[in-house]
Coordinates of C-alpha atoms in Angstrom, one line a residue:
Chain A
M15 CA 0.0 0.0 0.0
A16 CA 1.3 3.4 -0.9
T17 CA 1.1 5.8 2.0
K18 CA 0.8 9.5 1.7
A19 CA 4.4 10.0 2.6
S20 CA 5.6 7.5 0.0
R21 CA 3.4 9.3 -2.6
A22 CA 5.1 12.6 -1.8
A23 CA 8.5 10.9 -2.0
A24 CA 7.6 9.4 -5.3
R25 CA 6.6 12.7 -6.7
M26 CA 10.0 14.1 -5.6
M27 CA 11.7 11.3 -7.4
I28 CA 9.9 11.7 -10.6
A29 CA 10.2 15.5 -10.6
P30 CA 13.7 15.9 -12.0
S31 CA 12.9 13.7 -15.1
V32 CA 9.7 15.5 -15.8
I33 CA 11.2 18.9 -15.4
L34 CA 14.2 18.1 -17.6
L35 CA 12.1 16.5 -20.3
L36 CA 9.5 19.3 -20.2
A37 CA 12.3 21.9 -20.6
W38 CA 13.9 19.8 -23.4
M39 CA 10.5 19.7 -25.2
I40 CA 9.0 23.1 -24.5
V41 CA 12.0 25.4 -24.8
P42 CA 13.3 24.4 -28.3
L43 CA 9.8 23.6 -29.6
S44 CA 8.4 27.0 -28.8
L45 CA 11.6 28.7 -30.1
T46 CA 11.2 26.8 -33.4
I47 CA 7.6 27.9 -33.7
Y48 CA 8.5 31.5 -32.8
F49 CA 11.4 31.6 -35.2
S50 CA 9.3 30.2 -38.0
F51 CA 7.3 33.4 -38.0
L52 CA 10.3 35.8 -38.2
R53 CA 12.5 36.9 -41.0
Y54 CA 15.6 35.8 -39.3
N55 CA 18.9 35.2 -41.2
L56 CA 22.2 34.8 -39.4
I57 CA 24.3 36.5 -42.2
T58 CA 22.1 39.4 -43.2
P59 CA 20.7 41.0 -40.0
T60 CA 17.2 42.2 -40.7
G61 CA 16.1 43.0 -37.2
N62 CA 14.1 39.8 -37.2
P63 CA 10.6 41.3 -38.0
F64 CA 7.5 39.3 -37.6
V65 CA 6.4 38.1 -41.1
G66 CA 3.5 35.8 -40.4
W67 CA 3.3 32.7 -42.6
E68 CA 5.9 34.0 -45.1
N69 CA 8.5 31.4 -44.2
Y70 CA 6.0 28.6 -44.6
Y71 CA 4.9 29.9 -47.9
W72 CA 8.5 30.1 -49.2
F73 CA 9.4 26.7 -47.8
V74 CA 6.4 24.9 -49.2
T75 CA 6.4 26.5 -52.6
D76 CA 10.2 25.9 -53.2
P77 CA 10.5 23.1 -55.8
S78 CA 13.1 21.4 -53.6
F79 CA 10.4 21.0 -50.9
Q80 CA 8.3 18.9 -53.2
A81 CA 11.3 16.9 -54.3
A82 CA 12.3 16.4 -50.6
M83 CA 8.8 15.3 -49.6
L84 CA 8.7 12.8 -52.5
N85 CA 12.3 11.6 -51.6
T86 CA 11.3 11.3 -47.9
L87 CA 8.3 9.2 -48.9
M88 CA 10.3 6.9 -51.2
L89 CA 13.1 6.6 -48.7
V90 CA 10.8 5.5 -45.9
G91 CA 8.7 3.4 -48.1
G92 CA 11.6 1.7 -49.9
V93 CA 13.4 0.9 -46.7
L94 CA 10.3 -0.4 -45.1
L95 CA 9.5 -2.7 -48.0
I96 CA 12.9 -4.2 -48.0
T97 CA 13.4 -4.5 -44.3
V98 CA 9.9 -5.9 -43.5
A99 CA 9.9 -8.4 -46.3
G100 CA 13.5 -9.4 -45.5
G101 CA 12.9 -9.4 -41.8
I102 CA 10.0 -11.8 -42.1
M103 CA 12.1 -14.0 -44.3
F104 CA 15.1 -14.0 -41.9
A105 CA 12.8 -14.5 -38.9
L106 CA 11.2 -17.6 -40.5
L107 CA 14.6 -18.9 -41.6
L108 CA 16.3 -18.4 -38.2
D109 CA 13.3 -20.1 -36.5
R110 CA 14.0 -23.4 -38.3
P111 CA 16.2 -26.0 -36.8
M112 CA 19.9 -25.6 -37.8
F113 CA 23.4 -25.9 -36.7
G114 CA 25.2 -22.9 -35.3
Q115 CA 22.1 -20.8 -35.1
G116 CA 23.6 -18.5 -32.6
I117 CA 26.5 -17.5 -34.9
I118 CA 24.3 -17.1 -37.9
R119 CA 22.0 -14.8 -35.9
I120 CA 24.9 -12.7 -34.8
M121 CA 26.1 -12.3 -38.4
V122 CA 22.6 -11.1 -39.4
I123 CA 22.2 -8.7 -36.6
A124 CA 25.8 -7.2 -36.7
P125 CA 25.1 -4.4 -39.2
F126 CA 22.7 -2.8 -36.7
F127 CA 25.6 -1.9 -34.4
V128 CA 27.6 -0.2 -37.1
M129 CA 27.5 3.6 -36.8
P130 CA 25.6 5.4 -39.7
T131 CA 28.6 7.3 -41.0
V132 CA 30.7 4.1 -41.2
S133 CA 28.0 2.1 -43.0
A134 CA 27.3 4.9 -45.5
L135 CA 31.0 5.6 -46.3
V136 CA 31.9 1.9 -46.5
W137 CA 29.1 1.1 -48.9
K138 CA 29.7 4.3 -50.9
N139 CA 33.4 3.7 -51.4
M140 CA 34.3 0.0 -50.9
F141 CA 31.2 -1.3 -52.8
M142 CA 29.4 1.3 -54.8
N143 CA 32.3 3.3 -56.2
P144 CA 32.3 2.6 -60.0
V145 CA 36.1 2.3 -60.3
N146 CA 37.5 1.0 -57.0
G147 CA 34.3 -0.4 -55.4
M148 CA 33.7 -4.2 -55.4
F149 CA 30.4 -4.0 -57.5
G150 CA 32.2 -1.9 -60.1
Q151 CA 35.2 -4.2 -60.2
I152 CA 33.0 -7.3 -60.6
A153 CA 30.9 -5.7 -63.3
T154 CA 34.1 -4.6 -65.2
S155 CA 35.7 -8.0 -65.0
L156 CA 32.5 -9.6 -66.4
G157 CA 32.5 -7.0 -69.2
F158 CA 29.6 -4.9 -68.0
Q159 CA 29.5 -1.1 -67.7
P160 CA 29.8 -0.4 -63.9
I161 CA 27.0 1.6 -62.3
D162 CA 27.8 5.0 -60.8
F163 CA 25.6 4.4 -57.8
M164 CA 25.8 7.8 -56.2
G165 CA 25.5 9.6 -59.5
Q166 CA 22.9 7.6 -61.4
I167 CA 20.7 6.2 -58.6
P168 CA 21.6 8.2 -55.5
L169 CA 18.3 7.7 -53.7
L170 CA 18.1 4.0 -54.4
S171 CA 21.7 3.6 -53.2
I172 CA 20.8 5.3 -49.9
I173 CA 17.7 3.1 -49.6
L174 CA 19.9 0.1 -50.0
I175 CA 22.5 1.3 -47.4
V176 CA 19.8 2.2 -44.8
S177 CA 18.0 -1.2 -45.5
W178 CA 21.3 -3.0 -44.7
M179 CA 21.5 -1.1 -41.4
W180 CA 17.8 -1.8 -40.4
L181 CA 17.2 -5.3 -41.7
P182 CA 18.7 -6.6 -38.5
F183 CA 16.3 -4.5 -36.4
A184 CA 13.2 -5.9 -38.2
T185 CA 14.7 -9.4 -38.1
L186 CA 15.4 -9.2 -34.4
I187 CA 12.0 -8.0 -33.4
L188 CA 10.1 -10.4 -35.7
F189 CA 12.3 -13.3 -34.6
T190 CA 11.5 -12.5 -31.0
A191 CA 7.8 -12.4 -31.9
M192 CA 8.1 -15.8 -33.6
Q193 CA 9.3 -17.4 -30.3
S194 CA 5.8 -17.0 -28.9
L195 CA 4.1 -18.7 -31.8
D196 CA 2.2 -21.8 -30.6
Q197 CA 3.9 -24.7 -32.3
E198 CA 1.0 -27.1 -31.6
Q199 CA -1.3 -24.9 -33.5
L200 CA 1.0 -25.1 -36.5
E201 CA 1.2 -28.9 -36.2
A202 CA -2.6 -29.2 -35.9
A203 CA -3.0 -27.2 -39.1
E204 CA -0.5 -29.3 -40.8
M205 CA -2.3 -32.5 -39.8
D206 CA -5.5 -31.0 -41.1
G207 CA -3.8 -30.7 -44.4
A208 CA -2.8 -27.0 -44.5
G209 CA 0.2 -26.5 -46.8
S210 CA 3.2 -24.4 -45.8
F211 CA 1.9 -21.4 -47.7
S212 CA -1.5 -21.4 -46.1
R213 CA 0.1 -22.0 -42.7
F214 CA 2.2 -18.9 -43.3
V215 CA -0.7 -16.8 -44.4
F216 CA -3.3 -17.9 -41.9
I217 CA -1.3 -18.6 -38.8
V218 CA 2.2 -17.1 -38.9
L219 CA 1.4 -13.8 -40.5
P220 CA -1.6 -12.9 -38.2
H221 CA 0.6 -13.8 -35.2
L222 CA 3.3 -11.5 -36.5
A223 CA 0.9 -8.7 -37.4
R224 CA 1.4 -6.7 -34.2
A225 CA 5.2 -7.0 -34.3
I226 CA 5.2 -6.0 -37.9
T227 CA 3.1 -2.9 -37.1
V228 CA 5.5 -2.0 -34.3
V229 CA 8.5 -2.4 -36.7
I230 CA 6.9 -0.2 -39.3
L231 CA 6.0 2.6 -36.9
I232 CA 9.3 2.7 -35.1
Q233 CA 11.3 2.5 -38.3
T234 CA 9.2 5.2 -39.9
I235 CA 9.9 7.6 -37.0
F236 CA 13.7 6.9 -37.4
H237 CA 13.7 7.0 -41.2
L238 CA 11.9 10.4 -41.3
S239 CA 15.1 11.7 -39.6
I240 CA 17.7 10.1 -41.8
F241 CA 20.5 12.5 -42.0
A242 CA 24.1 11.2 -41.6
E243 CA 23.8 8.7 -44.4
I244 CA 22.9 11.5 -46.9
L245 CA 25.4 13.9 -45.5
V246 CA 28.4 11.6 -46.1
T247 CA 27.4 10.0 -49.4
T248 CA 25.6 12.4 -51.7
N249 CA 25.1 15.7 -49.8
G250 CA 21.5 15.5 -51.0
G251 CA 22.5 15.5 -54.7
P252 CA 22.9 15.4 -57.5
G253 CA 20.7 18.5 -57.4
T254 CA 18.0 17.5 -54.9
A255 CA 17.8 13.9 -56.1
S256 CA 18.6 12.5 -52.7
T257 CA 17.5 15.4 -50.4
N258 CA 14.9 14.4 -47.8
L259 CA 13.0 16.7 -45.5
T260 CA 15.5 16.5 -42.7
Y261 CA 18.4 17.3 -45.0
L262 CA 16.5 20.2 -46.6
I263 CA 15.9 21.8 -43.2
Y264 CA 19.6 21.3 -42.4
V265 CA 20.6 23.0 -45.7
S266 CA 18.2 26.0 -45.0
S267 CA 19.2 26.5 -41.5
L268 CA 22.9 25.6 -41.1
L269 CA 24.2 26.1 -44.6
Q270 CA 22.1 29.0 -45.7
F271 CA 21.7 30.4 -42.2
D272 CA 18.1 31.1 -42.7
V273 CA 16.7 30.5 -39.3
G274 CA 13.2 31.5 -40.1
L275 CA 12.9 29.2 -43.2
G276 CA 14.6 26.3 -41.4
S277 CA 12.3 26.6 -38.4
A278 CA 9.2 26.6 -40.7
G279 CA 10.6 23.4 -42.2
G280 CA 11.2 22.0 -38.7
V281 CA 7.6 22.6 -37.7
I282 CA 6.4 20.7 -40.8
A283 CA 8.8 17.8 -39.9
I284 CA 7.4 17.7 -36.4
I285 CA 3.8 17.6 -37.6
L286 CA 4.7 14.8 -40.0
A287 CA 6.4 12.7 -37.3
N288 CA 3.5 13.3 -34.9
I289 CA 1.1 11.7 -37.3
V290 CA 3.1 8.5 -37.2
A291 CA 3.8 8.8 -33.5
I292 CA 0.1 8.9 -32.6
F293 CA -0.4 5.4 -34.0
L294 CA 2.8 4.1 -32.3
M295 CA 1.9 5.6 -29.0
R296 CA -1.5 3.9 -29.2
M297 CA 0.0 0.5 -29.8
I298 CA 2.4 0.9 -26.9
G299 CA -0.2 2.4 -24.6
K300 CA -2.4 -0.7 -25.1
N301 CA 0.5 -2.9 -23.9
L302 CA 1.2 -0.8 -20.8
D303 CA -0.6 -2.0 -17.7
A304 CA 0.4 0.8 -15.3
Chain B
M8 CA 6.3 -31.6 -28.8
A9 CA 9.2 -30.7 -31.0
R10 CA 9.3 -33.0 -34.0
A11 CA 12.4 -35.0 -34.8
V12 CA 14.3 -33.2 -37.6
S13 CA 16.5 -35.1 -39.9
N14 CA 20.1 -33.9 -40.1
R15 CA 19.6 -33.4 -43.8
T16 CA 16.9 -30.8 -43.2
R17 CA 19.1 -29.2 -40.6
A18 CA 22.1 -29.1 -42.9
L19 CA 20.0 -27.5 -45.7
N20 CA 18.6 -24.9 -43.3
T21 CA 22.1 -24.1 -42.1
A22 CA 23.4 -23.7 -45.6
V23 CA 20.7 -21.3 -46.7
A24 CA 20.6 -19.2 -43.5
G25 CA 24.4 -19.3 -43.2
T26 CA 24.9 -18.0 -46.8
L27 CA 22.4 -15.1 -46.3
G28 CA 23.9 -14.4 -42.8
F29 CA 27.3 -14.3 -44.3
L30 CA 26.2 -11.8 -47.0
M31 CA 24.8 -9.5 -44.3
F32 CA 28.0 -9.7 -42.4
F33 CA 30.3 -9.5 -45.4
P34 CA 30.8 -5.7 -45.5
I35 CA 32.0 -5.7 -41.9
L36 CA 34.3 -8.7 -42.7
W37 CA 35.6 -6.9 -45.8
I38 CA 36.6 -3.7 -44.0
F39 CA 38.3 -5.8 -41.4
I40 CA 40.4 -7.4 -44.2
L41 CA 41.1 -4.1 -45.9
S42 CA 42.3 -2.5 -42.6
F43 CA 45.3 -4.9 -42.8
K44 CA 46.2 -3.8 -46.3
T45 CA 48.3 -1.0 -47.8
E46 CA 46.4 1.7 -49.6
E47 CA 47.6 0.4 -53.0
D48 CA 46.5 -3.1 -52.3
A49 CA 43.1 -2.0 -50.8
I50 CA 41.8 -0.9 -54.2
R51 CA 42.8 -4.0 -56.1
A52 CA 40.3 -6.6 -57.4
P53 CA 38.7 -8.5 -54.6
L54 CA 40.5 -11.8 -55.3
E55 CA 43.9 -10.0 -55.5
V56 CA 43.1 -8.3 -52.2
L57 CA 42.5 -11.7 -50.6
F58 CA 45.2 -13.8 -52.1
G59 CA 47.7 -11.6 -54.0
S60 CA 48.8 -9.1 -51.4
G61 CA 50.6 -8.8 -48.0
W62 CA 49.2 -7.9 -44.6
T63 CA 50.2 -4.9 -42.5
L64 CA 49.3 -2.9 -39.5
D65 CA 50.4 0.4 -41.0
S66 CA 46.9 1.8 -41.5
F67 CA 46.1 1.7 -37.8
F68 CA 49.3 3.7 -37.0
T69 CA 48.8 6.1 -39.9
V70 CA 45.2 6.9 -38.7
Q71 CA 46.5 7.7 -35.3
E72 CA 49.5 9.8 -36.4
R73 CA 47.7 11.8 -39.0
S74 CA 44.5 12.7 -37.1
D75 CA 45.0 11.9 -33.4
Y76 CA 42.4 9.1 -33.6
F77 CA 42.4 8.4 -29.9
K78 CA 41.3 11.9 -29.1
H79 CA 38.1 11.1 -31.0
F80 CA 37.8 7.7 -29.5
A81 CA 38.1 9.2 -26.1
N82 CA 35.4 11.7 -27.0
S83 CA 33.1 8.9 -28.0
V84 CA 33.8 7.1 -24.7
I85 CA 33.3 10.2 -22.6
I86 CA 30.1 11.2 -24.4
S87 CA 28.5 7.8 -24.4
L88 CA 29.4 6.8 -20.9
G89 CA 28.8 10.3 -19.5
S90 CA 25.3 10.6 -21.0
T91 CA 24.4 7.1 -19.8
F92 CA 25.6 7.7 -16.3
V93 CA 23.9 11.1 -15.9
G94 CA 20.7 9.6 -17.5
L95 CA 20.8 6.7 -15.1
L96 CA 21.1 9.0 -12.1
I97 CA 18.0 10.9 -13.1
A98 CA 16.0 8.0 -14.4
I99 CA 16.5 5.4 -11.6
P100 CA 14.4 7.4 -9.0
A101 CA 11.7 8.2 -11.5
A102 CA 11.4 4.6 -12.8
W103 CA 11.5 3.3 -9.2
A104 CA 8.7 5.6 -8.1
M105 CA 6.5 4.9 -11.1
A106 CA 7.0 1.1 -10.8
F107 CA 6.4 0.8 -7.0
V108 CA 4.3 3.8 -6.1
P109 CA 2.0 4.0 -9.1
A110 CA -0.4 6.9 -9.0
R111 CA -3.4 7.8 -11.1
H112 CA -1.4 9.6 -13.7
T113 CA 1.6 7.3 -13.9
K114 CA 0.6 5.9 -17.2
N115 CA 0.0 9.3 -18.7
V116 CA 3.4 10.5 -17.4
L117 CA 5.1 7.5 -19.0
M118 CA 3.3 8.0 -22.3
W119 CA 4.1 11.7 -22.3
M120 CA 7.8 11.0 -21.6
L121 CA 7.8 8.6 -24.6
S122 CA 6.2 11.3 -26.8
T123 CA 9.2 13.5 -26.3
K124 CA 11.2 10.8 -28.0
M125 CA 9.0 11.1 -31.1
L126 CA 10.1 14.7 -31.7
P127 CA 12.3 14.7 -34.8
P128 CA 15.7 16.2 -33.9
V129 CA 15.7 18.3 -37.0
G130 CA 12.6 20.1 -35.7
V131 CA 14.6 21.6 -32.8
L132 CA 17.9 21.8 -34.6
V133 CA 17.8 25.6 -35.1
P134 CA 17.0 26.6 -31.5
I135 CA 19.4 24.0 -30.0
Y136 CA 22.2 25.2 -32.3
L137 CA 21.6 28.9 -31.4
I138 CA 21.4 28.1 -27.7
F139 CA 24.6 26.2 -27.9
R140 CA 26.3 29.0 -29.8
D141 CA 25.2 31.6 -27.3
Y142 CA 26.3 29.6 -24.3
G143 CA 29.6 28.4 -25.8
L144 CA 28.5 24.8 -25.8
L145 CA 29.2 24.2 -29.5
D146 CA 31.9 21.6 -30.0
T147 CA 32.2 20.8 -26.3
R148 CA 31.8 17.3 -24.8
I149 CA 29.7 18.6 -22.0
G150 CA 27.2 20.0 -24.6
L151 CA 26.9 16.6 -26.3
V152 CA 26.5 14.8 -22.9
I153 CA 23.6 17.1 -22.1
V154 CA 21.8 16.6 -25.4
L155 CA 22.3 12.8 -25.6
T156 CA 21.2 12.5 -21.9
L157 CA 18.0 14.3 -22.6
M158 CA 17.5 12.4 -25.9
N159 CA 17.8 9.0 -24.4
L160 CA 16.3 9.7 -21.0
P161 CA 12.8 8.4 -22.0
I162 CA 14.3 5.1 -23.2
I163 CA 16.3 4.7 -20.0
I164 CA 13.2 5.4 -17.9
W165 CA 11.0 3.1 -19.9
M166 CA 13.5 0.2 -19.8
L167 CA 14.1 0.6 -16.1
Y168 CA 10.4 0.8 -15.5
T169 CA 9.6 -2.4 -17.3
Y170 CA 12.4 -4.2 -15.5
F171 CA 11.4 -2.8 -12.1
K172 CA 7.8 -3.8 -12.8
E173 CA 8.9 -7.4 -12.9
I174 CA 10.3 -7.3 -9.4
P175 CA 7.5 -8.6 -7.1
G176 CA 6.2 -5.9 -4.8
E177 CA 5.6 -8.3 -2.0
I178 CA 9.4 -8.5 -1.4
L179 CA 9.5 -4.8 -0.9
E180 CA 6.6 -4.8 1.5
A181 CA 8.2 -7.6 3.5
A182 CA 11.3 -5.5 3.8
R183 CA 9.2 -2.5 4.9
M184 CA 7.4 -4.7 7.5
D185 CA 10.8 -5.6 8.9
G186 CA 11.4 -1.9 9.5
A187 CA 13.6 -1.1 6.5
S188 CA 13.7 2.6 5.7
L189 CA 13.2 3.8 2.2
R190 CA 16.9 4.2 1.8
E191 CA 17.7 0.7 3.0
E192 CA 14.9 -0.7 0.9
I193 CA 16.4 0.8 -2.2
L194 CA 20.0 -0.1 -1.4
H195 CA 19.7 -3.6 0.0
V196 CA 16.5 -5.1 -1.4
L197 CA 15.8 -3.4 -4.7
T198 CA 19.2 -2.7 -6.1
P199 CA 20.5 -6.3 -6.1
M200 CA 17.4 -7.5 -7.9
A201 CA 17.5 -4.6 -10.4
I202 CA 21.1 -5.0 -11.4
P203 CA 20.5 -7.2 -14.5
G204 CA 17.9 -4.9 -15.8
M205 CA 20.1 -1.9 -15.2
A206 CA 23.0 -3.5 -16.8
S207 CA 21.1 -4.1 -20.1
T208 CA 19.7 -0.6 -19.9
V209 CA 23.2 0.8 -19.6
L210 CA 24.4 -1.4 -22.5
L211 CA 21.7 -0.4 -24.9
N212 CA 22.1 3.3 -24.0
I213 CA 25.8 3.2 -24.6
I214 CA 25.2 1.7 -28.0
L215 CA 22.6 4.3 -28.9
A216 CA 24.8 7.2 -27.7
W217 CA 28.0 5.8 -29.4
N218 CA 26.2 5.6 -32.8
E219 CA 24.2 8.8 -32.5
A220 CA 24.9 10.7 -35.7
F221 CA 22.6 13.7 -35.9
W222 CA 23.6 15.9 -32.9
T223 CA 27.2 14.7 -33.0
L224 CA 27.6 15.8 -36.6
N225 CA 25.8 19.1 -36.2
L226 CA 27.1 20.3 -32.8
T227 CA 30.8 19.4 -33.1
A228 CA 33.7 20.5 -35.2
A229 CA 37.2 19.4 -34.3
N230 CA 37.6 19.4 -30.5
A231 CA 34.6 17.4 -29.2
A232 CA 34.0 15.3 -32.4
P233 CA 33.3 11.7 -31.5
L234 CA 34.0 8.9 -33.9
T235 CA 30.8 9.3 -35.8
A236 CA 31.9 12.9 -36.8
F237 CA 35.5 11.9 -37.3
I238 CA 34.6 9.1 -39.7
A239 CA 32.4 11.6 -41.6
S240 CA 35.5 13.6 -42.5
Y241 CA 36.4 10.7 -44.8
S242 CA 33.5 11.8 -47.1
S243 CA 35.9 14.3 -48.8
P244 CA 39.3 12.6 -48.5
E245 CA 42.6 13.3 -50.3
G246 CA 44.3 10.5 -52.3
L247 CA 43.9 6.8 -51.5
F248 CA 42.1 6.2 -48.2
Y249 CA 40.3 2.8 -48.3
A250 CA 42.8 1.1 -45.9
K251 CA 42.8 4.1 -43.5
L252 CA 39.0 4.4 -43.6
S253 CA 38.8 0.6 -42.9
A254 CA 41.1 0.8 -40.0
A255 CA 39.4 3.8 -38.5
S256 CA 36.0 2.1 -39.0
I257 CA 37.0 -1.2 -37.5
M258 CA 38.3 0.5 -34.3
A259 CA 35.1 2.6 -34.1
I260 CA 32.6 -0.3 -34.4
A261 CA 34.5 -3.1 -32.6
P262 CA 33.5 -2.1 -29.0
I263 CA 29.9 -1.7 -29.9
L264 CA 29.7 -4.9 -31.9
I265 CA 30.9 -6.8 -28.9
M266 CA 28.5 -5.1 -26.6
G267 CA 25.7 -5.5 -29.1
W268 CA 26.1 -9.3 -29.2
F269 CA 25.7 -9.4 -25.5
S270 CA 22.5 -7.4 -25.5
Q271 CA 20.5 -8.8 -28.4
R272 CA 17.5 -9.7 -26.2
Q273 CA 17.3 -6.5 -24.2
L274 CA 17.6 -4.6 -27.5
V275 CA 14.1 -5.6 -28.5
R276 CA 12.6 -4.5 -25.3
G277 CA 14.4 -1.2 -25.2
L278 CA 13.8 -0.3 -28.8
T279 CA 10.1 -1.2 -28.8
F280 CA 9.3 0.3 -25.4
G281 CA 8.0 -3.0 -24.3
A282 CA 5.5 -3.3 -27.2
V283 CA 7.3 -6.5 -28.3
K284 CA 8.9 -8.8 -25.6

């Protein structure tokens, strides 16, 4: 039983976390919203007058915004497609009886622990470089024209790199979810004559549905913020071919020093992320028996 | 009942999964190999790299001599351990209170804390950058410790909370009956039972902080740059650099790879906020 005294103590113990997180959320957030209504450039001092929705107008009507939104969508969608499909495949595969399962699982999961800048640079140079990269060397030795990944298909290249980094995450979570699948149910279905395909569609997939949703939501939130992988590979280019929303905001605010414009972009990014977050929060909330 | 599985099926499964697993791991293996090559050998055809060239440790020394590698390594250690330690200090009391003295609003508070984690960092890039500039925190280790602590605090609290929840409350009540004070209760009863959960929380948090590549890239220049930012400097290199990049990368990812292997299970819980167990 919680007494009045322990309640008070509990409140004292929670207070530092709440105050810090509140400050971390409220202060920068309100500043972002405030800046987004000012004409505020760090190089050309303008006295920071209030300009209403002007920054939003310029940010949204800029052609690079539409490109960035489309790229963001394709980046998130592409990575999700590869990682969820691949993750289900790996989870099913690893769930089968085999020798040395522990070692194989470690090899599959390892890329998740590689820092983004290393993954991106290693793929860009050691594999995707048309002259010295491994793919280019193999293509040349077989008599094909090597692909200039970062020049010809920059966005797809980044999708592939990010997928390599996140396939382990999907695998790990779906594999964990597989562990709680009732084997007897599967066997019963098999005895009733269900083939392996219908067993997968009617038993395994519904069982994994929740985990798949969680994977999709969490990855979406992370992938909306992809930044380092773009910065070290293509710098958003050629042109805006691989610029996503996060990178566009970075360019506006830290490269063009346009605080107002960058902040307007920031507010848009926050709204976008929140739409996904609401669904994720609901899933997590259901599971929380506090 | 598990069915008997023939060794042939087993071998076939092993071959398929092993091949795919090897392909996933291959890029890491490849930079490990390249890190022991000279720059000239590192750009040769794959088979020549493997069988037609010598092995050397030179790249590791070059990386250190040219760019003071261990300064950046030390920055990574300080920033990831520092933010984890500070985060833990703040989170333990909060998670303890919410797990053992739940109130009407506990669930809401937890969900709200989680919601701060959903804020995209780029949404607050400008104000944080300006605040850091005005208070002289740009390119300082202390600045990064502050940001990473706040960024990962919700995850730490959540993980600790789910672990604490698994400790039966009856044990604490028994201790209280025997006259244990709050301090004794925490120190002698709770802590020993909570150590495994805290250990995995620490592990996961170090991994997240070590690999964090938004704030570390945007808020550091030369002095406080951890390995994520240091490696990024190879995006515009001069001359041949594959062997050096490999050596720098291998040293940067090795500690986390090892930690990661130990914390696979906890990772799921930590990264899904308990939505998948």
